[in-house]
């Protein structure tokens, strides 16, 4: 389905989300504090809906959590036969035949859409993490370009401890940031990484006192908004390519991007 308008407040609330857009900044708040901001399939498809319909004026997306916890990950009731009200249990319609596998593949792909768009070059995404970011919550933080952590933050890839794999786009950024060996250690022990260690491992760009999380994020947003939107998008696109390119490929990409920029600037100046 191609959505044309942002999800309604009611749709967002049913997905455990709130959305505020103020000029160039969209703030998505995980808001089921009574369940420590646990997420469901609907949370992720609604996140995808937000990504598809954000106004083009939005340059920064901040994701935070209501209350003391960023997110406790998937709503564990999704694994009970009853599931969560209004949602299909993660355990229904599972089968090893091709049709069941293909249906499950499509379901997970739709969930992954909720995470993928946060890497788009035209926006910078920031996770503001207070307290726990567990499982899907950690993967959501990993999907963002930048992570600002309160000093009480605890990151944990819990999936293997529950007999699962992390499948919400988190394994790639985790390995890119900490390397394969550390990623194996973190995932296969499912241990909690505190804020100080997260900074050491480069899983956090910034760690601040809990009372300063909002103001630190606001300062970062203001600094990011100081650059030209077009140059920011072109630069992010270049930086995203860099790990996969050889030096030769990357310098060609730099030249091409700069030619685009110079042409755009010349057009603006009327020369
Ligand atoms: N799903 C559903 N309900 C949850 C979840 C969850 N993931 N996490 C917490 N809750 C509920 C609790 O059951 C409790 O409900 P109750 O008040 O009806 O008893 C309420 O939220 C508060 O939870 P507490 O455990 O009391 O909160 P606390 O702040 O002490 O701990 C923490 C927070 C660390 C997040 C803990 O709740 C926890 O470990 N939750 C489970 C995490 C988990 O295993 N997530 C799945 C990861 S795998 C994945 O995401 C794919």
PDB file of C-alpha atoms and ligand atoms in Angstrom:
ATOM      1  CA  UNK A   1       0.000   0.000   0.000  1.00  0.00           C
ATOM      2  CA  UNK A   2       1.297   3.474  -0.849  1.00  0.00           C
ATOM      3  CA  UNK A   3       0.179   5.939   1.795  1.00  0.00           C
ATOM      4  CA  UNK A   4      -0.295   9.563   0.845  1.00  0.00           C
ATOM      5  CA  UNK A   5      -0.939  11.166   4.230  1.00  0.00           C
ATOM      6  CA  UNK A   6       0.703  10.829   7.627  1.00  0.00           C
ATOM      7  CA  UNK A   7      -0.922   8.331  10.004  1.00  0.00           C
ATOM      8  CA  UNK A   8      -3.673   9.840  12.148  1.00  0.00           C
ATOM      9  CA  UNK A   9      -3.163  10.449  15.875  1.00  0.00           C
ATOM     10  CA  UNK A  10      -5.401   7.415  16.555  1.00  0.00           C
ATOM     11  CA  UNK A  11      -3.366   5.181  14.225  1.00  0.00           C
ATOM     12  CA  UNK A  12      -0.170   6.388  15.882  1.00  0.00           C
ATOM     13  CA  UNK A  13      -1.609   5.788  19.354  1.00  0.00           C
ATOM     14  CA  UNK A  14      -2.715   2.255  18.386  1.00  0.00           C
ATOM     15  CA  UNK A  15       0.890   1.619  17.316  1.00  0.00           C
ATOM     16  CA  UNK A  16       2.287   3.024  20.580  1.00  0.00           C
ATOM     17  CA  UNK A  17       3.694   6.106  18.877  1.00  0.00           C
ATOM     18  CA  UNK A  18       3.420   9.881  18.940  1.00  0.00           C
ATOM     19  CA  UNK A  19       4.631  12.180  16.196  1.00  0.00           C
ATOM     20  CA  UNK A  20       5.362  15.880  16.354  1.00  0.00           C
ATOM     21  CA  UNK A  21       6.600  17.851  13.409  1.00  0.00           C
ATOM     22  CA  UNK A  22       7.952  21.325  13.950  1.00  0.00           C
ATOM     23  CA  UNK A  23       9.407  22.897  10.823  1.00  0.00           C
ATOM     24  CA  UNK A  24      12.371  20.738   9.802  1.00  0.00           C
ATOM     25  CA  UNK A  25      12.323  18.450  12.840  1.00  0.00           C
ATOM     26  CA  UNK A  26      10.105  15.404  13.351  1.00  0.00           C
ATOM     27  CA  UNK A  27      10.082  13.762  16.770  1.00  0.00           C
ATOM     28  CA  UNK A  28       8.770  10.227  17.027  1.00  0.00           C
ATOM     29  CA  UNK A  29       8.129   9.125  20.588  1.00  0.00           C
ATOM     30  CA  UNK A  30       7.694   5.488  21.561  1.00  0.00           C
ATOM     31  CA  UNK A  31       4.819   5.887  23.967  1.00  0.00           C
ATOM     32  CA  UNK A  32       3.658   2.807  25.793  1.00  0.00           C
ATOM     33  CA  UNK A  33       5.458   3.586  29.044  1.00  0.00           C
ATOM     34  CA  UNK A  34       3.264   1.129  30.980  1.00  0.00           C
ATOM     35  CA  UNK A  35       4.911  -1.616  28.849  1.00  0.00           C
ATOM     36  CA  UNK A  36       8.289   0.160  28.841  1.00  0.00           C
ATOM     37  CA  UNK A  37       7.620   1.201  25.231  1.00  0.00           C
ATOM     38  CA  UNK A  38       7.393  -2.376  23.975  1.00  0.00           C
ATOM     39  CA  UNK A  39       6.730  -2.475  20.239  1.00  0.00           C
ATOM     40  CA  UNK A  40       4.504  -4.602  18.010  1.00  0.00           C
ATOM     41  CA  UNK A  41       4.244  -5.322  14.304  1.00  0.00           C
ATOM     42  CA  UNK A  42       1.903  -2.365  14.044  1.00  0.00           C
ATOM     43  CA  UNK A  43       4.554  -0.098  15.590  1.00  0.00           C
ATOM     44  CA  UNK A  44       6.936  -1.003  12.780  1.00  0.00           C
ATOM     45  CA  UNK A  45       4.443  -0.783   9.899  1.00  0.00           C
ATOM     46  CA  UNK A  46       3.307   2.584  11.276  1.00  0.00           C
ATOM     47  CA  UNK A  47       6.931   3.745  11.475  1.00  0.00           C
ATOM     48  CA  UNK A  48       7.228   2.779   7.798  1.00  0.00           C
ATOM     49  CA  UNK A  49       4.047   4.769   7.080  1.00  0.00           C
ATOM     50  CA  UNK A  50       5.588   7.811   8.814  1.00  0.00           C
ATOM     51  CA  UNK A  51       8.749   7.403   6.738  1.00  0.00           C
ATOM     52  CA  UNK A  52       6.773   7.220   3.485  1.00  0.00           C
ATOM     53  CA  UNK A  53       4.707  10.329   4.201  1.00  0.00           C
ATOM     54  CA  UNK A  54       7.010  12.736   6.048  1.00  0.00           C
ATOM     55  CA  UNK A  55       6.826  16.196   4.499  1.00  0.00           C
ATOM     56  CA  UNK A  56       9.928  16.964   2.403  1.00  0.00           C
ATOM     57  CA  UNK A  57      10.656  19.932   4.690  1.00  0.00           C
ATOM     58  CA  UNK A  58      11.700  17.492   7.444  1.00  0.00           C
ATOM     59  CA  UNK A  59      15.476  17.225   7.713  1.00  0.00           C
ATOM     60  CA  UNK A  60      15.924  15.709  11.170  1.00  0.00           C
ATOM     61  CA  UNK A  61      14.083  12.801  12.790  1.00  0.00           C
ATOM     62  CA  UNK A  62      14.522  12.308  16.520  1.00  0.00           C
ATOM     63  CA  UNK A  63      13.322   9.054  18.076  1.00  0.00           C
ATOM     64  CA  UNK A  64      12.895   8.984  21.817  1.00  0.00           C
ATOM     65  CA  UNK A  65      10.945   7.043  24.418  1.00  0.00           C
ATOM     66  CA  UNK A  66       8.381   8.235  26.918  1.00  0.00           C
ATOM     67  CA  UNK A  67       9.381   7.714  30.531  1.00  0.00           C
ATOM     68  CA  UNK A  68      12.395   5.906  31.910  1.00  0.00           C
ATOM     69  CA  UNK A  69      12.987   3.395  29.086  1.00  0.00           C
ATOM     70  CA  UNK A  70      13.733   3.917  25.391  1.00  0.00           C
ATOM     71  CA  UNK A  71      12.186   0.554  24.517  1.00  0.00           C
ATOM     72  CA  UNK A  72      11.916  -2.922  26.002  1.00  0.00           C
ATOM     73  CA  UNK A  73      11.852  -4.354  22.461  1.00  0.00           C
ATOM     74  CA  UNK A  74       9.146  -6.519  20.994  1.00  0.00           C
ATOM     75  CA  UNK A  75       6.006  -6.856  23.077  1.00  0.00           C
ATOM     76  CA  UNK A  76       6.555 -10.298  24.552  1.00  0.00           C
ATOM     77  CA  UNK A  77       2.812 -10.951  24.299  1.00  0.00           C
ATOM     78  CA  UNK A  78       3.414 -11.242  20.538  1.00  0.00           C
ATOM     79  CA  UNK A  79       4.893 -14.658  21.340  1.00  0.00           C
ATOM     80  CA  UNK A  80       1.862 -15.861  23.253  1.00  0.00           C
ATOM     81  CA  UNK A  81      -0.820 -17.767  21.332  1.00  0.00           C
ATOM     82  CA  UNK A  82      -3.300 -14.914  22.028  1.00  0.00           C
ATOM     83  CA  UNK A  83      -0.895 -12.249  20.723  1.00  0.00           C
ATOM     84  CA  UNK A  84      -1.592  -8.557  21.308  1.00  0.00           C
ATOM     85  CA  UNK A  85      -5.096  -7.176  20.803  1.00  0.00           C
ATOM     86  CA  UNK A  86      -5.604  -6.239  17.169  1.00  0.00           C
ATOM     87  CA  UNK A  87      -2.391  -7.954  16.028  1.00  0.00           C
ATOM     88  CA  UNK A  88      -1.480 -11.390  14.815  1.00  0.00           C
ATOM     89  CA  UNK A  89       0.608 -13.420  17.244  1.00  0.00           C
ATOM     90  CA  UNK A  90       4.185 -13.964  16.012  1.00  0.00           C
ATOM     91  CA  UNK A  91       3.474 -17.677  16.368  1.00  0.00           C
ATOM     92  CA  UNK A  92       0.452 -17.967  14.072  1.00  0.00           C
ATOM     93  CA  UNK A  93       0.661 -19.107  10.451  1.00  0.00           C
ATOM     94  CA  UNK A  94       4.198 -20.415  10.863  1.00  0.00           C
ATOM     95  CA  UNK A  95       4.980 -23.326   8.575  1.00  0.00           C
ATOM     96  CA  UNK A  96       7.930 -24.767   6.716  1.00  0.00           C
ATOM     97  CA  UNK A  97       6.165 -24.963   3.346  1.00  0.00           C
ATOM     98  CA  UNK A  98       7.094 -22.462   0.643  1.00  0.00           C
ATOM     99  CA  UNK A  99       3.851 -20.498   0.937  1.00  0.00           C
ATOM    100  CA  UNK A 100       4.148 -20.010   4.703  1.00  0.00           C
ATOM    101  CA  UNK A 101       7.814 -19.067   4.411  1.00  0.00           C
ATOM    102  CA  UNK A 102       7.057 -16.551   1.689  1.00  0.00           C
ATOM    103  CA  UNK A 103       4.236 -15.008   3.768  1.00  0.00           C
ATOM    104  CA  UNK A 104       6.524 -14.718   6.785  1.00  0.00           C
ATOM    105  CA  UNK A 105       9.262 -13.236   4.614  1.00  0.00           C
ATOM    106  CA  UNK A 106       6.814 -10.546   3.418  1.00  0.00           C
ATOM    107  CA  UNK A 107       5.685  -9.818   6.982  1.00  0.00           C
ATOM    108  CA  UNK A 108       9.235  -9.350   8.262  1.00  0.00           C
ATOM    109  CA  UNK A 109      10.156  -7.259   5.195  1.00  0.00           C
ATOM    110  CA  UNK A 110       7.212  -4.955   6.007  1.00  0.00           C
ATOM    111  CA  UNK A 111       8.499  -4.619   9.584  1.00  0.00           C
ATOM    112  CA  UNK A 112      12.023  -3.901   8.353  1.00  0.00           C
ATOM    113  CA  UNK A 113      10.624  -1.008   6.265  1.00  0.00           C
ATOM    114  CA  UNK A 114       9.912   0.716   9.553  1.00  0.00           C
ATOM    115  CA  UNK A 115      13.636   0.828  10.274  1.00  0.00           C
ATOM    116  CA  UNK A 116      15.204   1.197   6.824  1.00  0.00           C
ATOM    117  CA  UNK A 117      13.999   4.687   5.949  1.00  0.00           C
ATOM    118  CA  UNK A 118      15.888   6.209   8.866  1.00  0.00           C
ATOM    119  CA  UNK A 119      19.082   5.902   6.777  1.00  0.00           C
ATOM    120  CA  UNK A 120      17.692   8.076   3.943  1.00  0.00           C
ATOM    121  CA  UNK A 121      20.197  10.699   2.760  1.00  0.00           C
ATOM    122  CA  UNK A 122      17.695  13.573   2.944  1.00  0.00           C
ATOM    123  CA  UNK A 123      17.265  13.206   6.708  1.00  0.00           C
ATOM    124  CA  UNK A 124      19.525  12.760   9.698  1.00  0.00           C
ATOM    125  CA  UNK A 125      18.035  10.417  12.285  1.00  0.00           C
ATOM    126  CA  UNK A 126      18.927  10.609  15.963  1.00  0.00           C
ATOM    127  CA  UNK A 127      18.044   8.109  18.697  1.00  0.00           C
ATOM    128  CA  UNK A 128      17.791   9.730  22.130  1.00  0.00           C
ATOM    129  CA  UNK A 129      18.167   6.775  24.480  1.00  0.00           C
ATOM    130  CA  UNK A 130      17.269   6.836  28.146  1.00  0.00           C
ATOM    131  CA  UNK A 131      17.326   3.598  30.129  1.00  0.00           C
ATOM    132  CA  UNK A 132      16.979   0.296  28.335  1.00  0.00           C
ATOM    133  CA  UNK A 133      17.095  -0.240  24.572  1.00  0.00           C
ATOM    134  CA  UNK A 134      16.511  -3.976  24.304  1.00  0.00           C
ATOM    135  CA  UNK A 135      16.230  -6.187  21.239  1.00  0.00           C
ATOM    136  CA  UNK A 136      14.100  -4.364  18.675  1.00  0.00           C
ATOM    137  CA  UNK A 137      14.679  -1.194  20.727  1.00  0.00           C
ATOM    138  CA  UNK A 138      18.463  -1.527  20.307  1.00  0.00           C
ATOM    139  CA  UNK A 139      17.946  -2.256  16.606  1.00  0.00           C
ATOM    140  CA  UNK A 140      15.830   0.879  16.250  1.00  0.00           C
ATOM    141  CA  UNK A 141      18.608   2.929  17.863  1.00  0.00           C
ATOM    142  CA  UNK A 142      21.120   1.242  15.518  1.00  0.00           C
ATOM    143  CA  UNK A 143      18.974   2.206  12.514  1.00  0.00           C
ATOM    144  CA  UNK A 144      19.457   5.863  13.340  1.00  0.00           C
ATOM    145  CA  UNK A 145      22.464   7.775  12.028  1.00  0.00           C
ATOM    146  CA  UNK A 146      23.375   9.074  15.479  1.00  0.00           C
ATOM    147  CA  UNK A 147      22.807   7.918  19.039  1.00  0.00           C
ATOM    148  CA  UNK A 148      22.761  10.224  22.042  1.00  0.00           C
ATOM    149  CA  UNK A 149      22.646   8.268  25.300  1.00  0.00           C
ATOM    150  CA  UNK A 150      21.709   9.269  28.815  1.00  0.00           C
ATOM    151  CA  UNK A 151      24.249   7.945  31.295  1.00  0.00           C
ATOM    152  CA  UNK A 152      21.739   5.318  32.524  1.00  0.00           C
ATOM    153  CA  UNK A 153      21.338   3.810  29.027  1.00  0.00           C
ATOM    154  CA  UNK A 154      21.648   0.034  28.669  1.00  0.00           C
ATOM    155  CA  UNK A 155      21.818  -1.562  25.226  1.00  0.00           C
ATOM    156  CA  UNK A 156      21.110  -5.245  24.781  1.00  0.00           C
ATOM    157  CA  UNK A 157      20.667  -7.533  21.770  1.00  0.00           C
ATOM    158  CA  UNK A 158      18.385  -9.941  23.572  1.00  0.00           C
ATOM    159  CA  UNK A 159      17.078 -11.933  20.578  1.00  0.00           C
ATOM    160  CA  UNK A 160      19.502 -14.908  20.736  1.00  0.00           C
ATOM    161  CA  UNK A 161      18.650 -15.395  24.409  1.00  0.00           C
ATOM    162  CA  UNK A 162      15.011 -15.838  23.315  1.00  0.00           C
ATOM    163  CA  UNK A 163      15.860 -18.307  20.537  1.00  0.00           C
ATOM    164  CA  UNK A 164      15.632 -15.657  17.816  1.00  0.00           C
ATOM    165  CA  UNK A 165      17.971 -13.681  15.589  1.00  0.00           C
ATOM    166  CA  UNK A 166      18.013  -9.882  15.343  1.00  0.00           C
ATOM    167  CA  UNK A 167      16.090  -9.310  12.086  1.00  0.00           C
ATOM    168  CA  UNK A 168      15.051  -5.675  12.218  1.00  0.00           C
ATOM    169  CA  UNK A 169      18.032  -4.339  10.229  1.00  0.00           C
ATOM    170  CA  UNK A 170      20.308  -4.119  13.275  1.00  0.00           C
ATOM    171  CA  UNK A 171      23.035  -6.654  12.498  1.00  0.00           C
ATOM    172  CA  UNK A 172      24.619  -4.607   9.699  1.00  0.00           C
ATOM    173  CA  UNK A 173      25.079  -1.328  11.587  1.00  0.00           C
ATOM    174  CA  UNK A 174      26.177  -3.243  14.682  1.00  0.00           C
ATOM    175  CA  UNK A 175      28.952  -5.005  12.773  1.00  0.00           C
ATOM    176  CA  UNK A 176      29.865  -1.820  10.891  1.00  0.00           C
ATOM    177  CA  UNK A 177      30.312  -0.003  14.199  1.00  0.00           C
ATOM    178  CA  UNK A 178      31.875  -2.579  16.545  1.00  0.00           C
ATOM    179  CA  UNK A 179      33.275  -5.208  14.155  1.00  0.00           C
ATOM    180  CA  UNK A 180      32.321  -8.862  13.750  1.00  0.00           C
ATOM    181  CA  UNK A 181      34.076 -10.217  16.856  1.00  0.00           C
ATOM    182  CA  UNK A 182      32.544  -7.747  19.296  1.00  0.00           C
ATOM    183  CA  UNK A 183      29.154  -8.112  17.597  1.00  0.00           C
ATOM    184  CA  UNK A 184      29.328 -11.899  18.110  1.00  0.00           C
ATOM    185  CA  UNK A 185      30.234 -11.391  21.745  1.00  0.00           C
ATOM    186  CA  UNK A 186      27.446  -8.846  22.355  1.00  0.00           C
ATOM    187  CA  UNK A 187      24.716 -10.805  20.563  1.00  0.00           C
ATOM    188  CA  UNK A 188      25.588 -14.301  21.710  1.00  0.00           C
ATOM    189  CA  UNK A 189      25.904 -13.314  25.348  1.00  0.00           C
ATOM    190  CA  UNK A 190      22.906 -10.919  25.096  1.00  0.00           C
ATOM    191  CA  UNK A 191      24.630  -8.885  27.779  1.00  0.00           C
ATOM    192  CA  UNK A 192      23.750  -5.292  28.578  1.00  0.00           C
ATOM    193  CA  UNK A 193      26.156  -2.589  27.460  1.00  0.00           C
ATOM    194  CA  UNK A 194      26.145   0.494  29.684  1.00  0.00           C
ATOM    195  CA  UNK A 195      26.498   4.024  28.367  1.00  0.00           C
ATOM    196  CA  UNK A 196      30.219   4.401  29.114  1.00  0.00           C
ATOM    197  CA  UNK A 197      31.077   1.178  27.285  1.00  0.00           C
ATOM    198  CA  UNK A 198      28.700   2.124  24.452  1.00  0.00           C
ATOM    199  CA  UNK A 199      30.696   5.332  23.966  1.00  0.00           C
ATOM    200  CA  UNK A 200      33.964   3.361  23.979  1.00  0.00           C
ATOM    201  CA  UNK A 201      32.547   0.969  21.366  1.00  0.00           C
ATOM    202  CA  UNK A 202      31.345   3.945  19.295  1.00  0.00           C
ATOM    203  CA  UNK A 203      27.722   2.875  19.731  1.00  0.00           C
ATOM    204  CA  UNK A 204      27.046   6.372  21.094  1.00  0.00           C
ATOM    205  CA  UNK A 205      28.119   9.662  19.563  1.00  0.00           C
ATOM    206  CA  UNK A 206      27.410  11.394  22.846  1.00  0.00           C
ATOM    207  CA  UNK A 207      26.719  10.330  26.439  1.00  0.00           C
ATOM    208  CA  UNK A 208      25.221  12.939  28.737  1.00  0.00           C
ATOM    209  CA  UNK A 209      23.762  13.203  32.189  1.00  0.00           C
ATOM    210  CA  UNK A 210      20.114  12.053  32.124  1.00  0.00           C
ATOM    211  CA  UNK A 211      18.895  15.564  32.979  1.00  0.00           C
ATOM    212  CA  UNK A 212      20.641  16.920  29.870  1.00  0.00           C
ATOM    213  CA  UNK A 213      19.416  14.435  27.251  1.00  0.00           C
ATOM    214  CA  UNK A 214      16.778  16.708  25.693  1.00  0.00           C
ATOM    215  CA  UNK A 215      19.015  19.783  25.625  1.00  0.00           C
ATOM    216  CA  UNK A 216      21.946  17.803  24.186  1.00  0.00           C
ATOM    217  CA  UNK A 217      19.694  16.514  21.404  1.00  0.00           C
ATOM    218  CA  UNK A 218      18.362  20.021  20.774  1.00  0.00           C
ATOM    219  CA  UNK A 219      21.918  21.386  20.494  1.00  0.00           C
ATOM    220  CA  UNK A 220      22.838  18.611  18.060  1.00  0.00           C
ATOM    221  CA  UNK A 221      19.713  19.268  15.988  1.00  0.00           C
ATOM    222  CA  UNK A 222      20.498  23.008  15.853  1.00  0.00           C
ATOM    223  CA  UNK A 223      24.057  22.285  14.719  1.00  0.00           C
ATOM    224  CA  UNK A 224      22.852  19.857  12.029  1.00  0.00           C
ATOM    225  CA  UNK A 225      20.315  22.390  10.752  1.00  0.00           C
ATOM    226  CA  UNK A 226      23.069  24.965  10.268  1.00  0.00           C
ATOM    227  CA  UNK A 227      24.312  23.231   7.094  1.00  0.00           C
ATOM    228  CA  UNK A 228      22.674  23.526   3.685  1.00  0.00           C
ATOM    229  CA  UNK A 229      20.008  20.796   3.256  1.00  0.00           C
ATOM    230  CA  UNK A 230      21.176  19.847  -0.240  1.00  0.00           C
ATOM    231  CA  UNK A 231      24.851  19.710   0.753  1.00  0.00           C
ATOM    232  CA  UNK A 232      23.955  17.701   3.855  1.00  0.00           C
ATOM    233  CA  UNK A 233      21.992  15.140   1.812  1.00  0.00           C
ATOM    234  CA  UNK A 234      24.725  14.842  -0.841  1.00  0.00           C
ATOM    235  CA  UNK A 235      27.406  14.476   1.850  1.00  0.00           C
ATOM    236  CA  UNK A 236      25.446  11.808   3.741  1.00  0.00           C
ATOM    237  CA  UNK A 237      24.978   9.921   0.489  1.00  0.00           C
ATOM    238  CA  UNK A 238      28.745  10.043  -0.116  1.00  0.00           C
ATOM    239  CA  UNK A 239      29.570   8.941   3.410  1.00  0.00           C
ATOM    240  CA  UNK A 240      27.114   6.034   3.217  1.00  0.00           C
ATOM    241  CA  UNK A 241      28.826   4.761   0.077  1.00  0.00           C
ATOM    242  CA  UNK A 242      32.343   5.089   1.471  1.00  0.00           C
ATOM    243  CA  UNK A 243      32.575   1.778   3.380  1.00  0.00           C
ATOM    244  CA  UNK A 244      31.556  -0.205   0.284  1.00  0.00           C
ATOM    245  CA  UNK A 245      33.663   1.700  -2.257  1.00  0.00           C
ATOM    246  CA  UNK A 246      37.333   1.435  -3.097  1.00  0.00           C
ATOM    247  CA  UNK A 247      39.260   4.692  -2.810  1.00  0.00           C
ATOM    248  CA  UNK A 248      39.157   4.995  -6.593  1.00  0.00           C
ATOM    249  CA  UNK A 249      35.374   4.560  -6.667  1.00  0.00           C
ATOM    250  CA  UNK A 250      34.919   6.977  -3.796  1.00  0.00           C
ATOM    251  CA  UNK A 251      36.960   9.793  -5.323  1.00  0.00           C
ATOM    252  CA  UNK A 252      34.948   9.453  -8.539  1.00  0.00           C
ATOM    253  CA  UNK A 253      31.761   9.688  -6.445  1.00  0.00           C
ATOM    254  CA  UNK A 254      33.148  12.793  -4.691  1.00  0.00           C
ATOM    255  CA  UNK A 255      33.885  14.477  -8.031  1.00  0.00           C
ATOM    256  CA  UNK A 256      30.430  13.649  -9.386  1.00  0.00           C
ATOM    257  CA  UNK A 257      28.683  14.910  -6.254  1.00  0.00           C
ATOM    258  CA  UNK A 258      30.741  18.094  -6.229  1.00  0.00           C
ATOM    259  CA  UNK A 259      29.943  18.770  -9.884  1.00  0.00           C
ATOM    260  CA  UNK A 260      26.233  18.452  -9.012  1.00  0.00           C
ATOM    261  CA  UNK A 261      26.667  20.826  -6.084  1.00  0.00           C
ATOM    262  CA  UNK A 262      28.638  23.416  -8.080  1.00  0.00           C
ATOM    263  CA  UNK A 263      26.052  23.313 -10.859  1.00  0.00           C
ATOM    264  CA  UNK A 264      23.255  23.812  -8.343  1.00  0.00           C
ATOM    265  CA  UNK A 265      25.102  26.697  -6.682  1.00  0.00           C
ATOM    266  CA  UNK A 266      25.793  28.316 -10.062  1.00  0.00           C
ATOM    267  CA  UNK A 267      22.099  28.038 -10.954  1.00  0.00           C
ATOM    268  CA  UNK A 268      21.175  29.641  -7.632  1.00  0.00           C
ATOM    269  CA  UNK A 269      23.582  32.523  -8.279  1.00  0.00           C
ATOM    270  CA  UNK A 270      22.322  32.859 -11.834  1.00  0.00           C
ATOM    271  CA  UNK A 271      25.789  32.348 -13.370  1.00  0.00           C
TER     272      UNK A 271
HETATM  273  N1  LIG B   1       6.768  -6.766  26.339  1.00  0.00           N
HETATM  274  C1  LIG B   1       5.631  -6.667  27.053  1.00  0.00           C
HETATM  275  N2  LIG B   1       5.576  -6.130  28.282  1.00  0.00           N
HETATM  276  C2  LIG B   1       6.725  -5.657  28.805  1.00  0.00           C
HETATM  277  C3  LIG B   1       7.936  -5.712  28.114  1.00  0.00           C
HETATM  278  C4  LIG B   1       7.923  -6.300  26.815  1.00  0.00           C
HETATM  279  N3  LIG B   1       9.033  -6.367  26.058  1.00  0.00           N
HETATM  280  N4  LIG B   1       8.899  -5.185  28.887  1.00  0.00           N
HETATM  281  C5  LIG B   1       8.300  -4.793  30.019  1.00  0.00           C
HETATM  282  N5  LIG B   1       6.989  -5.078  29.976  1.00  0.00           N
HETATM  283  C6  LIG B   1       5.985  -4.843  31.006  1.00  0.00           C
HETATM  284  C7  LIG B   1       6.206  -5.730  32.215  1.00  0.00           C
HETATM  285  O1  LIG B   1       5.619  -6.986  32.024  1.00  0.00           O
HETATM  286  C8  LIG B   1       5.543  -4.919  33.308  1.00  0.00           C
HETATM  287  O2  LIG B   1       4.169  -5.125  33.226  1.00  0.00           O
HETATM  288  P1  LIG B   1       3.268  -5.173  34.593  1.00  0.00           P
HETATM  289  O3  LIG B   1       3.366  -3.787  35.155  1.00  0.00           O
HETATM  290  O4  LIG B   1       1.910  -5.530  34.076  1.00  0.00           O
HETATM  291  O5  LIG B   1       3.893  -6.204  35.455  1.00  0.00           O
HETATM  292  C9  LIG B   1       5.831  -3.481  32.877  1.00  0.00           C
HETATM  293  O6  LIG B   1       6.134  -3.508  31.488  1.00  0.00           O
HETATM  294  C10 LIG B   1       7.015  -2.878  33.592  1.00  0.00           C
HETATM  295  O7  LIG B   1       8.103  -3.772  33.433  1.00  0.00           O
HETATM  296  P2  LIG B   1       9.229  -3.969  34.555  1.00  0.00           P
HETATM  297  O8  LIG B   1      10.019  -5.164  34.198  1.00  0.00           O
HETATM  298  O9  LIG B   1       8.595  -3.915  35.906  1.00  0.00           O
HETATM  299  O10 LIG B   1      10.069  -2.619  34.337  1.00  0.00           O
HETATM  300  P3  LIG B   1      11.592  -2.332  34.711  1.00  0.00           P
HETATM  301  O11 LIG B   1      11.765  -0.868  34.490  1.00  0.00           O
HETATM  302  O12 LIG B   1      11.915  -2.893  36.045  1.00  0.00           O
HETATM  303  O13 LIG B   1      12.452  -3.147  33.636  1.00  0.00           O
HETATM  304  C11 LIG B   1      13.054  -3.831  31.410  1.00  0.00           C
HETATM  305  C12 LIG B   1      12.448  -2.727  32.312  1.00  0.00           C
HETATM  306  C13 LIG B   1      14.536  -4.018  31.760  1.00  0.00           C
HETATM  307  C14 LIG B   1      12.893  -3.333  29.998  1.00  0.00           C
HETATM  308  C15 LIG B   1      12.321  -5.188  31.665  1.00  0.00           C
HETATM  309  O14 LIG B   1      10.919  -4.932  31.654  1.00  0.00           O
HETATM  310  C16 LIG B   1      12.608  -6.248  30.630  1.00  0.00           C
HETATM  311  O15 LIG B   1      13.667  -6.874  30.661  1.00  0.00           O
HETATM  312  N6  LIG B   1      11.641  -6.459  29.693  1.00  0.00           N
HETATM  313  C17 LIG B   1      11.729  -7.548  28.706  1.00  0.00           C
HETATM  314  C18 LIG B   1      12.731  -7.218  27.616  1.00  0.00           C
HETATM  315  C19 LIG B   1      12.726  -8.253  26.508  1.00  0.00           C
HETATM  316  O16 LIG B   1      13.054  -9.411  26.703  1.00  0.00           O
HETATM  317  N7  LIG B   1      12.363  -7.790  25.280  1.00  0.00           N
HETATM  318  C20 LIG B   1      12.364  -8.616  24.082  1.00  0.00           C
HETATM  319  C21 LIG B   1      13.692  -8.432  23.337  1.00  0.00           C
HETATM  320  S1  LIG B   1      13.803  -9.332  21.853  1.00  0.00           S
HETATM  321  C22 LIG B   1      13.135  -8.361  20.659  1.00  0.00           C
HETATM  322  O17 LIG B   1      12.872  -7.198  20.838  1.00  0.00           O
HETATM  323  C23 LIG B   1      12.869  -8.948  19.266  1.00  0.00           C
END
